[in-house]
PDB file of C-alpha atoms in Angstrom:
ATOM      1  CA  MET A1191     239.432 113.130 132.255  1.00 52.00           C
ATOM      2  CA  LYS A1192     238.968 113.685 135.907  1.00 43.00           C
ATOM      3  CA  ASN A1193     235.933 111.553 136.164  1.00 46.00           C
ATOM      4  CA  LYS A1194     237.615 108.574 134.469  1.00 44.00           C
ATOM      5  CA  ILE A1195     240.630 108.841 136.834  1.00 45.00           C
ATOM      6  CA  LEU A1196     237.954 109.023 139.791  1.00 40.00           C
ATOM      7  CA  VAL A1197     236.210 105.877 138.391  1.00 41.00           C
ATOM      8  CA  ILE A1198     239.517 103.980 138.099  1.00 43.00           C
ATOM      9  CA  GLY A1199     240.427 104.842 141.675  1.00 43.00           C
ATOM     10  CA  ILE A1200     236.968 103.594 143.127  1.00 40.00           C
ATOM     11  CA  VAL A1201     237.388 100.423 140.894  1.00 40.00           C
ATOM     12  CA  SER A1202     240.952  99.796 142.251  1.00 44.00           C
ATOM     13  CA  PHE A1203     240.006 100.608 145.868  1.00 39.00           C
ATOM     14  CA  PHE A1204     237.171  97.931 145.680  1.00 41.00           C
ATOM     15  CA  SER A1205     239.269  95.530 143.933  1.00 45.00           C
ATOM     16  CA  PHE A1206     242.033  95.873 146.586  1.00 44.00           C
ATOM     17  CA  ALA A1207     239.172  95.415 149.273  1.00 43.00           C
ATOM     18  CA  PHE A1208     237.726  92.430 147.716  1.00 42.00           C
ATOM     19  CA  ALA A1209     240.918  90.867 147.538  1.00 45.00           C
ATOM     20  CA  LYS A1210     241.718  91.538 150.953  1.00 47.00           C
ATOM     21  CA  ALA A1211     238.443  89.921 151.979  1.00 45.00           C
ATOM     22  CA  GLN A1212     238.978  86.972 149.916  1.00 47.00           C
ATOM     23  CA  ARG A1213     242.524  86.227 151.756  1.00 55.00           C
ATOM     24  CA  GLY A1214     241.446  87.480 155.203  1.00 69.00           C
ATOM     25  CA  ILE A1215     242.918  90.924 156.717  1.00 77.00           C
ATOM     26  CA  LYS A1216     245.525  90.255 158.994  1.00 81.00           C
ATOM     27  CA  VAL A1217     245.185  92.462 162.134  1.00 82.00           C
ATOM     28  CA  GLY A1218     247.614  92.959 165.011  1.00 84.00           C
ATOM     29  CA  TYR A1219     247.611  95.469 167.960  1.00 81.00           C
ATOM     30  CA  VAL A1220     250.085  97.047 170.269  1.00 84.00           C
ATOM     31  CA  ASN A1221     249.572  98.701 173.701  1.00 85.00           C
ATOM     32  CA  MET A1222     251.101 102.093 173.321  1.00 84.00           C
ATOM     33  CA  GLU A1223     250.538 102.974 177.057  1.00 85.00           C
ATOM     34  CA  TYR A1224     252.471  99.708 178.316  1.00 86.00           C
ATOM     35  CA  ILE A1225     255.320 100.211 175.671  1.00 84.00           C
ATOM     36  CA  LEU A1226     256.101 103.640 176.809  1.00 83.00           C
ATOM     37  CA  GLU A1227     255.718 102.994 180.596  1.00 84.00           C
ATOM     38  CA  SER A1228     258.312 100.495 180.044  1.00 85.00           C
ATOM     39  CA  VAL A1229     260.885 103.059 178.275  1.00 85.00           C
ATOM     40  CA  PRO A1230     262.852 104.700 180.990  1.00 86.00           C
ATOM     41  CA  GLU A1231     263.497 107.738 179.019  1.00 84.00           C
ATOM     42  CA  TYR A1232     259.793 108.280 178.378  1.00 85.00           C
ATOM     43  CA  GLN A1233     259.154 108.129 182.059  1.00 88.00           C
ATOM     44  CA  GLU A1234     262.071 110.513 182.724  1.00 89.00           C
ATOM     45  CA  ALA A1235     260.819 112.903 180.053  1.00 87.00           C
ATOM     46  CA  SER A1236     257.461 112.719 181.366  1.00 88.00           C
ATOM     47  CA  ARG A1237     258.617 113.501 185.152  1.00 92.00           C
ATOM     48  CA  GLN A1238     260.585 116.492 183.729  1.00 90.00           C
ATOM     49  CA  LEU A1239     257.680 118.060 181.855  1.00 91.00           C
ATOM     50  CA  ASP A1240     255.357 117.495 184.949  1.00 93.00           C
ATOM     51  CA  GLN A1241     257.637 119.272 187.341  1.00 94.00           C
ATOM     52  CA  LYS A1242     257.580 122.236 184.832  1.00 93.00           C
ATOM     53  CA  MET A1243     253.837 122.107 184.202  1.00 94.00           C
ATOM     54  CA  GLN A1244     253.304 122.031 188.165  1.00 96.00           C
ATOM     55  CA  LYS A1245     255.748 124.951 188.426  1.00 96.00           C
ATOM     56  CA  TRP A1246     253.934 127.044 185.796  1.00 96.00           C
ATOM     57  CA  LYS A1247     250.455 126.271 187.367  1.00 96.00           C
ATOM     58  CA  GLN A1248     251.621 127.354 190.715  1.00 97.00           C
ATOM     59  CA  GLU A1249     252.852 130.666 189.014  1.00 96.00           C
ATOM     60  CA  ILE A1250     249.424 131.184 187.412  1.00 96.00           C
ATOM     61  CA  ASP A1251     247.559 130.372 190.764  1.00 96.00           C
ATOM     62  CA  GLN A1252     249.769 133.145 192.338  1.00 96.00           C
ATOM     63  CA  MET A1253     248.941 135.440 189.904  1.00 96.00           C
ATOM     64  CA  GLY A1254     245.297 134.855 190.105  1.00 96.00           C
ATOM     65  CA  ASN A1255     245.305 135.071 193.914  1.00 96.00           C
ATOM     66  CA  GLU A1256     246.966 138.554 193.669  1.00 96.00           C
ATOM     67  CA  ILE A1257     244.255 139.655 191.373  1.00 96.00           C
ATOM     68  CA  SER A1258     241.625 138.370 193.701  1.00 96.00           C
ATOM     69  CA  GLN A1259     243.132 140.320 196.586  1.00 96.00           C
ATOM     70  CA  MET A1260     243.491 143.489 194.530  1.00 95.00           C
ATOM     71  CA  LYS A1261     239.827 143.194 193.644  1.00 95.00           C
ATOM     72  CA  ALA A1262     238.659 142.458 197.278  1.00 95.00           C
ATOM     73  CA  SER A1263     240.777 145.300 198.623  1.00 94.00           C
ATOM     74  CA  LEU A1264     239.238 147.703 195.800  1.00 93.00           C
ATOM     75  CA  GLN A1265     235.905 146.696 196.986  1.00 92.00           C
ATOM     76  CA  ASN A1266     236.455 147.268 200.669  1.00 92.00           C
ATOM     77  CA  GLU A1267     238.132 150.644 200.133  1.00 91.00           C
ATOM     78  CA  LYS A1268     235.671 151.868 197.349  1.00 89.00           C
ATOM     79  CA  VAL A1269     233.616 154.161 199.732  1.00 88.00           C
ATOM     80  CA  LEU A1270     236.917 156.150 200.953  1.00 89.00           C
ATOM     81  CA  LEU A1271     238.513 156.445 197.356  1.00 89.00           C
ATOM     82  CA  THR A1272     237.803 159.210 194.863  1.00 91.00           C
ATOM     83  CA  LYS A1273     236.601 158.293 191.379  1.00 91.00           C
ATOM     84  CA  GLU A1274     240.192 158.768 190.039  1.00 92.00           C
ATOM     85  CA  LEU A1275     241.774 156.451 192.576  1.00 93.00           C
ATOM     86  CA  ILE A1276     238.892 153.950 191.714  1.00 93.00           C
ATOM     87  CA  GLU A1277     239.719 153.993 188.018  1.00 93.00           C
ATOM     88  CA  GLU A1278     243.537 153.985 188.604  1.00 94.00           C
ATOM     89  CA  LYS A1279     242.998 150.718 190.680  1.00 94.00           C
ATOM     90  CA  GLU A1280     240.750 149.088 188.230  1.00 94.00           C
ATOM     91  CA  GLU A1281     243.235 149.796 185.421  1.00 96.00           C
ATOM     92  CA  ASP A1282     245.884 147.871 187.517  1.00 96.00           C
ATOM     93  CA  ILE A1283     243.680 145.117 188.074  1.00 95.00           C
ATOM     94  CA  ALA A1284     242.955 145.008 184.135  1.00 96.00           C
ATOM     95  CA  LEU A1285     246.731 145.054 183.626  1.00 97.00           C
ATOM     96  CA  LYS A1286     247.278 142.364 185.910  1.00 96.00           C
ATOM     97  CA  GLN A1287     244.521 140.046 184.234  1.00 96.00           C
ATOM     98  CA  GLN A1288     246.056 140.924 180.807  1.00 96.00           C
ATOM     99  CA  GLU A1289     249.545 139.609 181.980  1.00 97.00           C
ATOM    100  CA  LEU A1290     247.951 136.602 183.657  1.00 96.00           C
ATOM    101  CA  SER A1291     246.310 135.733 180.300  1.00 96.00           C
ATOM    102  CA  GLU A1292     249.364 136.371 178.438  1.00 96.00           C
ATOM    103  CA  TYR A1293     251.463 134.285 180.666  1.00 97.00           C
ATOM    104  CA  GLN A1294     248.800 131.330 180.246  1.00 96.00           C
ATOM    105  CA  GLN A1295     248.970 131.364 176.607  1.00 96.00           C
ATOM    106  CA  LYS A1296     252.910 131.651 176.789  1.00 95.00           C
ATOM    107  CA  ARG A1297     253.021 128.580 179.037  1.00 95.00           C
ATOM    108  CA  PHE A1298     249.889 126.420 177.755  1.00 94.00           C
ATOM    109  CA  GLY A1299     248.933 128.096 174.553  1.00 94.00           C
ATOM    110  CA  PRO A1300     248.740 126.231 171.031  1.00 91.00           C
ATOM    111  CA  GLN A1301     252.598 127.759 170.571  1.00 90.00           C
ATOM    112  CA  GLY A1302     253.276 127.588 174.347  1.00 94.00           C
ATOM    113  CA  ASP A1303     256.222 126.098 176.246  1.00 93.00           C
ATOM    114  CA  PHE A1304     254.273 123.236 177.471  1.00 93.00           C
ATOM    115  CA  LEU A1305     253.691 121.717 173.940  1.00 91.00           C
ATOM    116  CA  LEU A1306     257.331 122.874 172.715  1.00 91.00           C
ATOM    117  CA  GLN A1307     258.707 120.911 175.923  1.00 88.00           C
ATOM    118  CA  LYS A1308     256.589 117.958 175.181  1.00 86.00           C
ATOM    119  CA  GLN A1309     257.809 117.775 171.629  1.00 85.00           C
ATOM    120  CA  GLN A1310     261.587 117.935 172.633  1.00 85.00           C
ATOM    121  CA  LEU A1311     261.509 115.641 175.474  1.00 82.00           C
ATOM    122  CA  ILE A1312     258.725 112.890 174.626  1.00 83.00           C
ATOM    123  CA  GLN A1313     258.352 113.296 170.786  1.00 83.00           C
ATOM    124  CA  PRO A1314     261.910 111.540 170.190  1.00 85.00           C
ATOM    125  CA  VAL A1315     261.064 108.373 172.361  1.00 83.00           C
ATOM    126  CA  GLN A1316     257.437 108.154 170.541  1.00 82.00           C
ATOM    127  CA  ASP A1317     259.051 108.707 166.972  1.00 87.00           C
ATOM    128  CA  GLN A1318     261.235 105.777 168.006  1.00 85.00           C
ATOM    129  CA  VAL A1319     258.380 103.652 168.874  1.00 84.00           C
ATOM    130  CA  PHE A1320     256.388 104.383 165.847  1.00 86.00           C
ATOM    131  CA  ASN A1321     259.133 103.633 163.666  1.00 88.00           C
ATOM    132  CA  GLU A1322     259.495 100.236 165.168  1.00 85.00           C
ATOM    133  CA  ILE A1323     255.858  99.446 164.838  1.00 85.00           C
ATOM    134  CA  GLN A1324     256.256 100.449 161.119  1.00 87.00           C
ATOM    135  CA  LYS A1325     259.067  98.029 160.438  1.00 87.00           C
ATOM    136  CA  ILE A1326     257.349  95.116 162.392  1.00 84.00           C
ATOM    137  CA  GLY A1327     254.103  95.649 160.663  1.00 86.00           C
ATOM    138  CA  ASN A1328     255.844  95.555 157.288  1.00 86.00           C
ATOM    139  CA  GLN A1329     257.888  92.438 158.103  1.00 86.00           C
ATOM    140  CA  LYS A1330     254.923  90.459 159.556  1.00 82.00           C
ATOM    141  CA  LYS A1331     252.614  91.552 156.868  1.00 84.00           C
ATOM    142  CA  TYR A1332     250.072  92.932 158.786  1.00 84.00           C
ATOM    143  CA  ASP A1333     247.298  94.945 157.221  1.00 84.00           C
ATOM    144  CA  LEU A1334     246.353  97.045 160.372  1.00 81.00           C
ATOM    145  CA  LEU A1335     247.839  97.560 163.710  1.00 82.00           C
ATOM    146  CA  VAL A1336     245.628  98.844 166.490  1.00 83.00           C
ATOM    147  CA  ASP A1337     246.510 100.836 169.523  1.00 83.00           C
ATOM    148  CA  SER A1338     244.627  98.714 172.247  1.00 79.00           C
ATOM    149  CA  SER A1339     245.158 101.513 175.037  1.00 77.00           C
ATOM    150  CA  GLU A1340     242.903 103.623 172.804  1.00 72.00           C
ATOM    151  CA  ALA A1341     240.427 100.945 171.356  1.00 66.00           C
ATOM    152  CA  ALA A1342     238.278  98.592 173.089  1.00 61.00           C
ATOM    153  CA  LEU A1343     239.330  95.196 172.220  1.00 62.00           C
ATOM    154  CA  LEU A1344     236.408  92.826 173.159  1.00 53.00           C
ATOM    155  CA  TYR A1345     238.825  89.739 172.335  1.00 60.00           C
ATOM    156  CA  SER A1346     242.100  89.305 170.676  1.00 64.00           C
ATOM    157  CA  ALA A1347     244.362  86.244 170.829  1.00 67.00           C
ATOM    158  CA  ASP A1348     247.798  86.870 172.547  1.00 74.00           C
ATOM    159  CA  ARG A1349     249.519  86.159 169.346  1.00 75.00           C
ATOM    160  CA  HIS A1350     248.439  89.114 167.681  1.00 76.00           C
ATOM    161  CA  ASP A1351     249.742  91.307 170.642  1.00 82.00           C
ATOM    162  CA  LEU A1352     253.210  92.856 169.246  1.00 83.00           C
ATOM    163  CA  SER A1353     253.838  95.316 172.347  1.00 85.00           C
ATOM    164  CA  ASP A1354     256.817  93.014 173.452  1.00 86.00           C
ATOM    165  CA  GLN A1355     258.304  92.681 170.090  1.00 84.00           C
ATOM    166  CA  VAL A1356     258.309  96.598 169.852  1.00 84.00           C
ATOM    167  CA  LEU A1357     259.981  96.783 173.234  1.00 85.00           C
ATOM    168  CA  ARG A1358     262.539  94.224 171.944  1.00 85.00           C
ATOM    169  CA  ALA A1359     263.192  95.912 168.816  1.00 82.00           C
ATOM    170  CA  ILE A1360     263.923  99.347 170.666  1.00 79.00           C
ATOM    171  CA  GLY A1361     266.355  97.274 173.192  1.00 79.00           C
ATOM    172  CA  ARG A1362     263.864  97.375 176.126  1.00 60.00           C
ATOM    173  CA  THR A1363     262.343  94.354 178.312  1.00 56.00           C
ATOM    174  CA  GLY A1364     258.716  95.111 179.270  1.00 54.00           C
ATOM    175  CA  LYS A1365     257.447  95.001 182.779  1.00 54.00           C
ATOM    176  CA  ARG A1366     254.951  92.401 181.752  1.00 51.00           C
ATOM    177  CA  LYS A1367     257.436  89.393 181.719  1.00 50.00           C
ATOM    178  CA  ALA A1368     258.696  90.420 185.033  1.00 50.00           C
ATOM    179  CA  ALA A1369     255.183  90.413 186.438  1.00 52.00           C
ATOM    180  CA  GLU A1370     254.421  87.059 184.916  1.00 57.00           C
ATOM    181  CA  ASP A1371     257.592  85.657 186.346  1.00 53.00           C
ATOM    182  CA  LYS A1372     256.520  87.013 189.726  1.00 53.00           C
ATOM    183  CA  ARG A1373     253.280  85.751 189.531  1.00 57.00           C
ATOM    184  CA  SER A1374     254.416  82.254 188.417  1.00 57.00           C
ATOM    185  CA  ASN A1375     256.784  82.208 191.494  1.00 53.00           C
ATOM    186  CA  GLN A1376     253.840  82.904 193.722  1.00 53.00           C
ATOM    187  CA  GLU A1377     251.684  80.308 192.202  1.00 54.00           C
ATOM    188  CA  MET A1378     254.612  77.805 192.548  1.00 48.00           C
ATOM    189  CA  GLU A1379     255.064  78.552 196.205  1.00 47.00           C
ATOM    190  CA  LYS A1380     251.329  78.159 196.667  1.00 48.00           C
ATOM    191  CA  ASP A1381     251.323  74.846 195.053  1.00 46.00           C
ATOM    192  CA  GLU A1382     254.142  73.489 196.881  1.00 44.00           C
ATOM    193  CA  PRO A1383     252.918  71.447 200.180  1.00 47.00           C
ATOM    194  CA  TYR A1384     253.913  72.582 203.424  1.00 40.00           C
ATOM    195  CA  LEU A1385     257.016  70.616 205.056  1.00 43.00           C
ATOM    196  CA  SER A1386     257.946  70.678 208.612  1.00 43.00           C
ATOM    197  CA  VAL A1387     261.409  71.087 209.535  1.00 39.00           C
ATOM    198  CA  ILE A1388     262.092  67.546 209.713  1.00 44.00           C
ATOM    199  CA  GLU A1389     260.531  66.541 206.624  1.00 52.00           C
ATOM    200  CA  ALA A1390     262.459  69.368 204.765  1.00 45.00           C
ATOM    201  CA  GLU A1391     265.636  68.026 206.128  1.00 48.00           C
ATOM    202  CA  LYS A1392     264.527  64.549 204.974  1.00 53.00           C
ATOM    203  CA  LYS A1393     263.583  65.860 201.563  1.00 52.00           C
ATOM    204  CA  GLU A1394     267.024  67.566 201.215  1.00 49.00           C
ATOM    205  CA  GLU A1395     268.930  64.391 202.186  1.00 52.00           C
ATOM    206  CA  LYS A1396     266.841  62.235 199.480  1.00 55.00           C
ATOM    207  CA  GLU A1397     267.577  64.882 196.824  1.00 50.00           C
TER     208      GLU A1397
END
């Protein structure tokens, strides 16, 4: 029975693939990096997360420096210390190293504060973007949508880029339009011939 179901599943898959090949697969792409850079909430969340990360790294560096100083001090004083004192200082160093390891896990481990904060601050924005991508993909009847910031696209027509559609869907205007407008204005200024003050005044009078 299981083999029969498997055969049916394989046949169905190849039938679907053949049908897709016959009509052509419709593929679009989005630039997730560009989209997220254009969302102020994402930028603010990233900034807050980066500040916390830098603070935690400084604390870890400080603890590491303290351990290094303890080791150096013990090495310099070893000849003057008894065996008991040496062992006591080595235990203090081992304890500090354990505290450092536990703190690193607390901040940057698999269940650490960094990942938890990232989920709380950034995940909601990413979820909103992914939801809109799913909607647009379904509405436009795309078979595949690719993230162009992760995959190397050697060529694709602009009409397949849905990045700005996603931004419009979440109520944002991308930086791309502003950059294109600025570039367009600069090109217009370059194309306009130079006019002297007198020529400019004459032109204004004619207009």
